Each structure stands twice: as structure tokens, then as C-alpha cells.
PDB file of C-alpha atoms in Angstrom:
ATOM      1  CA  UNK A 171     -13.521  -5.511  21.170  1.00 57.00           C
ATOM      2  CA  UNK A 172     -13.355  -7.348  17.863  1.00 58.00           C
ATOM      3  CA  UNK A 173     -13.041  -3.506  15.827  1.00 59.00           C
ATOM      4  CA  UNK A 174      -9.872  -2.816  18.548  1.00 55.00           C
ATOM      5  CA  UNK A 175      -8.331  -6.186  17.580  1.00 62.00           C
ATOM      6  CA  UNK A 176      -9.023  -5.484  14.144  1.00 56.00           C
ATOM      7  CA  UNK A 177      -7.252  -2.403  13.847  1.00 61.00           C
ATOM      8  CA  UNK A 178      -4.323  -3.684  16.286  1.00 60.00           C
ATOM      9  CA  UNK A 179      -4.153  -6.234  13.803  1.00 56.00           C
ATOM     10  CA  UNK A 180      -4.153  -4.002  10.505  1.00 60.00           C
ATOM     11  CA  UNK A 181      -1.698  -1.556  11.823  1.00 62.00           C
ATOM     12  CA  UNK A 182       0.610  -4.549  13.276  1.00 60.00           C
ATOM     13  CA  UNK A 183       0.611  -5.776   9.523  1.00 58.00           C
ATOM     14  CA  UNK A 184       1.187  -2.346   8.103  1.00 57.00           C
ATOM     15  CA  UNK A 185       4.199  -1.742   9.842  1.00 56.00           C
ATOM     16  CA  UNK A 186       6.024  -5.084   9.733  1.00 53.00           C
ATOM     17  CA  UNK A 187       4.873  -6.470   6.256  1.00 53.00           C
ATOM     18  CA  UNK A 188       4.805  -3.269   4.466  1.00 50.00           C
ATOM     19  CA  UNK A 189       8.072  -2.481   5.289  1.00 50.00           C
ATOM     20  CA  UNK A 190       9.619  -5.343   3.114  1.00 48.00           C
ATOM     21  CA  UNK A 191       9.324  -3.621  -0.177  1.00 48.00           C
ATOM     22  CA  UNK A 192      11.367  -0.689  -0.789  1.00 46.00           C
ATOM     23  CA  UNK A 193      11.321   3.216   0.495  1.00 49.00           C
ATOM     24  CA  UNK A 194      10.777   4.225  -2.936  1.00 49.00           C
ATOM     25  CA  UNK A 195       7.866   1.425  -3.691  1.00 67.00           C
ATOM     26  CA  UNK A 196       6.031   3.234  -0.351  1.00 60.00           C
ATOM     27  CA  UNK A 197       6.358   6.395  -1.507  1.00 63.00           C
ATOM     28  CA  UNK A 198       4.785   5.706  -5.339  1.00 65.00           C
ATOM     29  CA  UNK A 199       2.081   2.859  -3.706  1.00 68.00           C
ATOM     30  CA  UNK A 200       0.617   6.289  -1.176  1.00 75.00           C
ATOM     31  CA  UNK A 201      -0.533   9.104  -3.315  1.00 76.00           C
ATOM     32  CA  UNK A 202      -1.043  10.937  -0.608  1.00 86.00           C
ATOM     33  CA  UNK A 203      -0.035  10.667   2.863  1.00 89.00           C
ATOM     34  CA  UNK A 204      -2.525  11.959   5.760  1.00 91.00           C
ATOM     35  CA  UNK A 205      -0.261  14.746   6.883  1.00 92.00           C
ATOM     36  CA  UNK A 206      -0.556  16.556   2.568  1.00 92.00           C
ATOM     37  CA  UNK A 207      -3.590  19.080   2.126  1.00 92.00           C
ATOM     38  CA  UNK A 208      -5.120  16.710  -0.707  1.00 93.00           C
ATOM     39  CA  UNK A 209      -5.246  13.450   1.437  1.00 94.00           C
ATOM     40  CA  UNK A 210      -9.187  14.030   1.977  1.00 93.00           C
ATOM     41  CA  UNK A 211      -9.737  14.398  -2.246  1.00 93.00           C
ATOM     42  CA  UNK A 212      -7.197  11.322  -2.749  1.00 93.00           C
ATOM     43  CA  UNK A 213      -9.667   8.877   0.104  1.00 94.00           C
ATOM     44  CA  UNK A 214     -12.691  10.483  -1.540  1.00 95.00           C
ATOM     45  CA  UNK A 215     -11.143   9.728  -5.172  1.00 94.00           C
ATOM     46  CA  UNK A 216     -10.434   5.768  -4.417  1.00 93.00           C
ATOM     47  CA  UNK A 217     -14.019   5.385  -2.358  1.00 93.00           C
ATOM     48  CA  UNK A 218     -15.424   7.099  -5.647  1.00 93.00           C
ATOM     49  CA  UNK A 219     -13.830   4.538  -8.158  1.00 92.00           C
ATOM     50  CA  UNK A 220     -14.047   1.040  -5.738  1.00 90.00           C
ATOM     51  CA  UNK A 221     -18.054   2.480  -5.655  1.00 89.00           C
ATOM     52  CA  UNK A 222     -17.666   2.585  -9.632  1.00 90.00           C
ATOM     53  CA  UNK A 223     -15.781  -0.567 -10.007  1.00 85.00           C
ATOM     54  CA  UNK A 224     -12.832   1.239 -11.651  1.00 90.00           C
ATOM     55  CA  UNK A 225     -10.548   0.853  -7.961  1.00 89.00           C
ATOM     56  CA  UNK A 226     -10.025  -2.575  -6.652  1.00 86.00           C
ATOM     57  CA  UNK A 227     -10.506  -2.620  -2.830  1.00 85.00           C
ATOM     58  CA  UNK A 228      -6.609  -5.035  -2.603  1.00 82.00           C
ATOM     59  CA  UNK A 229      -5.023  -1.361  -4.308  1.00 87.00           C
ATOM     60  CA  UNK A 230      -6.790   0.759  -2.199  1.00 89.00           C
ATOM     61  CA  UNK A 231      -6.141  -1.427   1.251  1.00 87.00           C
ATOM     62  CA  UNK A 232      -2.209  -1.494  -0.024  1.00 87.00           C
ATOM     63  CA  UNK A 233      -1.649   2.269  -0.305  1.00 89.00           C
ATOM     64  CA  UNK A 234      -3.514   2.645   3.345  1.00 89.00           C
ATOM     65  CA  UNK A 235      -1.201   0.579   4.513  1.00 87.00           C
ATOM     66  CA  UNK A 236       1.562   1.992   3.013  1.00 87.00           C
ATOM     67  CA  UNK A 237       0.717   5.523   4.234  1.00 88.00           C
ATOM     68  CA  UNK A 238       0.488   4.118   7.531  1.00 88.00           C
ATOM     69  CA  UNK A 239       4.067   2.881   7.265  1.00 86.00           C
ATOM     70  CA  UNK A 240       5.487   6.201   5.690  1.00 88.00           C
ATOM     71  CA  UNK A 241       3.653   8.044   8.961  1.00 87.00           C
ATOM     72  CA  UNK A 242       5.231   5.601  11.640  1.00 88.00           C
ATOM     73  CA  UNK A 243       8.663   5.964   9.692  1.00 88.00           C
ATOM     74  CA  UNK A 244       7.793  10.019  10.170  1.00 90.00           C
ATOM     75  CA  UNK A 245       6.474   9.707  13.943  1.00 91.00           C
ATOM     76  CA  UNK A 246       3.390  11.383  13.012  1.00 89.00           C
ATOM     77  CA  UNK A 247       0.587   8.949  14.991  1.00 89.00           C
ATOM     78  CA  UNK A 248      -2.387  11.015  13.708  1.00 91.00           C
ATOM     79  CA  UNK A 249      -1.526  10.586  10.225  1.00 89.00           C
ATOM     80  CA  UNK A 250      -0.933   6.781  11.029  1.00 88.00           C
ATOM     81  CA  UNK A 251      -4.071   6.681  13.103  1.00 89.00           C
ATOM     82  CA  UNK A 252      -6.105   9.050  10.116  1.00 91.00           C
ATOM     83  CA  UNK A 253      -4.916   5.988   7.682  1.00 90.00           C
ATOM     84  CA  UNK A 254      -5.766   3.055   9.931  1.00 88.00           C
ATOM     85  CA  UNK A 255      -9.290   4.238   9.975  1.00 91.00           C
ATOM     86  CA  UNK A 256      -9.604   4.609   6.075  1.00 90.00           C
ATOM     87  CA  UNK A 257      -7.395   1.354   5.933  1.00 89.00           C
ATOM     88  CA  UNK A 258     -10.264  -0.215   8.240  1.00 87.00           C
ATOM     89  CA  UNK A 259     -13.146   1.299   6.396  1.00 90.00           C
ATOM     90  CA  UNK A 260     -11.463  -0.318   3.118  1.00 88.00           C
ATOM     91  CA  UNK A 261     -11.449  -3.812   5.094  1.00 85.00           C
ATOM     92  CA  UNK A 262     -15.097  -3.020   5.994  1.00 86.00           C
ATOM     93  CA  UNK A 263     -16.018  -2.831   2.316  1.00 86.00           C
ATOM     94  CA  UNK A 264     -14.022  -5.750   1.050  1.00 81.00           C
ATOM     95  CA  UNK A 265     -15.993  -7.632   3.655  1.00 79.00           C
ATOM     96  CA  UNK A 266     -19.443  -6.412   3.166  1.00 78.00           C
ATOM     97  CA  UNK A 267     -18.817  -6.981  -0.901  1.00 75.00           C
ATOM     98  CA  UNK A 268     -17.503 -10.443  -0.141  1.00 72.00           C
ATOM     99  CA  UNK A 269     -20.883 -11.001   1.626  1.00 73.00           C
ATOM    100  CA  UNK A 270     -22.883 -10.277  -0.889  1.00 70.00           C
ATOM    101  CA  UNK A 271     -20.895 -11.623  -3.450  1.00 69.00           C
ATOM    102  CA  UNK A 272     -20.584 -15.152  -0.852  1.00 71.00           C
ATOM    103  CA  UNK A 273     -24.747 -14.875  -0.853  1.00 71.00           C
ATOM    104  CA  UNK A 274     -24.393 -14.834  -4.782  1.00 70.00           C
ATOM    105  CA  UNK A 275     -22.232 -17.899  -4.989  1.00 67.00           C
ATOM    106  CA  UNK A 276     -24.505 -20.123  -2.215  1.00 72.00           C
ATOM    107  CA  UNK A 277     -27.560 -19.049  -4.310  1.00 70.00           C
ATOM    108  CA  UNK A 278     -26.273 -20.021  -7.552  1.00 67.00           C
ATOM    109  CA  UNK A 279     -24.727 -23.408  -6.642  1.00 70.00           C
ATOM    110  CA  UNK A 280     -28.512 -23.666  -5.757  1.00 71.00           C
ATOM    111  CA  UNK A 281     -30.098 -22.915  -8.602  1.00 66.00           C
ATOM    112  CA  UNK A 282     -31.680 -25.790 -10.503  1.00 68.00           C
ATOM    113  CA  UNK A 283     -30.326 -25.751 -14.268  1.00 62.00           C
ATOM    114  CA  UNK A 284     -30.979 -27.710 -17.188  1.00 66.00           C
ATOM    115  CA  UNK A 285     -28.513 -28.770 -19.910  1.00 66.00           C
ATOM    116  CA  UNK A 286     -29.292 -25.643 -21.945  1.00 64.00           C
ATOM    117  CA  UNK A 287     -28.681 -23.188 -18.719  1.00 63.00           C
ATOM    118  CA  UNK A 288     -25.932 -25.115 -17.257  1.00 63.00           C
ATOM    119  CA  UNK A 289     -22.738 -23.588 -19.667  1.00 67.00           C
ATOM    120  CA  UNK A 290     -24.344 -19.754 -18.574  1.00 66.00           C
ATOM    121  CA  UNK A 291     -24.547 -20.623 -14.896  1.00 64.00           C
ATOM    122  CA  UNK A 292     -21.251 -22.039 -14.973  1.00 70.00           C
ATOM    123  CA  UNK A 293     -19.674 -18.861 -16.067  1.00 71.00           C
ATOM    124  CA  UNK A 294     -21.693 -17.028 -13.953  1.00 70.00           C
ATOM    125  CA  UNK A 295     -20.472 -18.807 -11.002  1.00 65.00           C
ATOM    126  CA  UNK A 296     -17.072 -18.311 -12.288  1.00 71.00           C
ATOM    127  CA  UNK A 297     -17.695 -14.736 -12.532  1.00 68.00           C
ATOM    128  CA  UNK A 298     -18.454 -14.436  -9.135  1.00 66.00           C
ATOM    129  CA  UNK A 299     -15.953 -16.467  -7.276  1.00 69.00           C
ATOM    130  CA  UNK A 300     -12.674 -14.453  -9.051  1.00 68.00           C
ATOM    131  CA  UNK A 301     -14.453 -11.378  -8.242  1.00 66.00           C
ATOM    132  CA  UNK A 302     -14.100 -12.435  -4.690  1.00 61.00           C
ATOM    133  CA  UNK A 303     -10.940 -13.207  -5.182  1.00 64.00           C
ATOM    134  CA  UNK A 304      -9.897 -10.091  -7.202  1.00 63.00           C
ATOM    135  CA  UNK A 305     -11.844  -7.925  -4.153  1.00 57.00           C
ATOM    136  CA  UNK A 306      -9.982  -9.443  -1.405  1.00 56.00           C
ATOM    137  CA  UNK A 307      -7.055  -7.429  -0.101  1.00 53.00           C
ATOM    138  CA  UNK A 308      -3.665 -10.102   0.157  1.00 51.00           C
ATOM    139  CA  UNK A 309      -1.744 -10.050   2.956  1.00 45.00           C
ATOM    140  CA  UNK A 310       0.838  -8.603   1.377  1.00 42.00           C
ATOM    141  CA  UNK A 311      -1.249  -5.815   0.850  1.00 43.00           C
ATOM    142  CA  UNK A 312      -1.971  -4.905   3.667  1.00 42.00           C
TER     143      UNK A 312
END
């Protein structure tokens, strides 16, 4: 029940924030769309570089949900339904990184320092907390 609302939710978002920016901003924010022959290689591309770091998960959740708008403009409900899952595995990712990453913060605001540690751990705890925040998709994203 909670993945149904989930994706009711995701798609509801795709189709009435997305369509705020312009046609031409959809059309160069989805590579791809789900109805083109290269759709599969453009999914496998972006899970490829948010595995290598080099894609942030926010991009990647944005141009799902802007080929689910383009396919909903187009009528096509199995290319919007073919991005709302890889919109929805995106989401899964940002969430299970956020996890981790959530584990990382609550065991280093833990961690016992003394005065010669305590500048290191302080970036490190930086680090972490505006990687969750660079990892999370906006709403405007998605």
C-alpha cells in the first residue's frame, strides 16, 4: 500500500509541478523518453554514473519526471508508467543512500573526539550532511 501511494504520489507531482517550466526545458531535462529505442542505454547510463558518483540522484529523479510529463502530454501511459518505475527506483536509491549516509551522521555526532580530532570530525560531519542534502531529489524535481 505505501509503494501504490508512493507512486500515486510521484506521478501526481510529475504532472502538475513539472509542468511549470517550459516545453522546451522538458524536452532538454529527458534525454530520452520511454517510447525512443535508446531509453534502456540512457536508464542504464544514469544508474551507471549515480553508482560512480559522477550522476546526482536530484538530476536523475528530475529528467524521470520530466519524461513522465512529456508521455502524459503524448497519451502514451506505458511510457509514463515505464518512467514512474525508474522515477521510483531513483527515489528508492536516494532513500537507501540517505540511510546510510543518516547512520553516518548519528555515529559521528557519537564519536568521542579530543581537541586534536575535533577540526577533522567536524568536516567530516560536514561532509556528510551536504551530501545528504546534495542526494536528495527537491520537490521541484520531481
Amino acid at each position: 500500500m505505501k509503494k501504490l501511494t508512493l507512486t500515486a504520489l510521484l506521478i501526481t507531482m510529475a504532472i502538475v509541478f513539472v509542468p511549470l517550466a517550459s516545453a522546451q526545458s522538458m524536452e532538454e531535462t529527458a534525454d530520452r523518453t520511454p517510447d525512443e529505442f535508446l531509453y534502456g542505454a540512457d536508464v542504464f547510463m544514469d544508474e551507471v554514473g549515480m553508482t560512480l558518483g559522477t550522476r546526482n540522484v536530484s538530476d536523475v529523479a528530475e529528467e524521470r519526471a520530466a519524461e513522465i510529463h512529456i508521455m502524459a502530454q503524448e497519451n502514451n501511459e506505458e511510457g509514463i508508467e515505464k518512467a514512474s518505475k525508474n522515477l521510483n527506483q531513483v527515489a528508492k536509491r536516494a532513500r537507501n543512500q540517505n540511510k546510510g549516509l543518516s547512520k553516518a551522521q548519528e555515529i559521528l555526532e557519537n564519536v568521542p573526539a579530543n581537541e586534536d580530532a575535533s577540526e577533522g570530525l567536524q568536516t567530516a560531519k560536514q561532509n556528510v550532511s551536504q551530501t545528504v542534502e546534495d542526494r536528495t531529489p527537491t520537490d521541484a524535481g520531481v
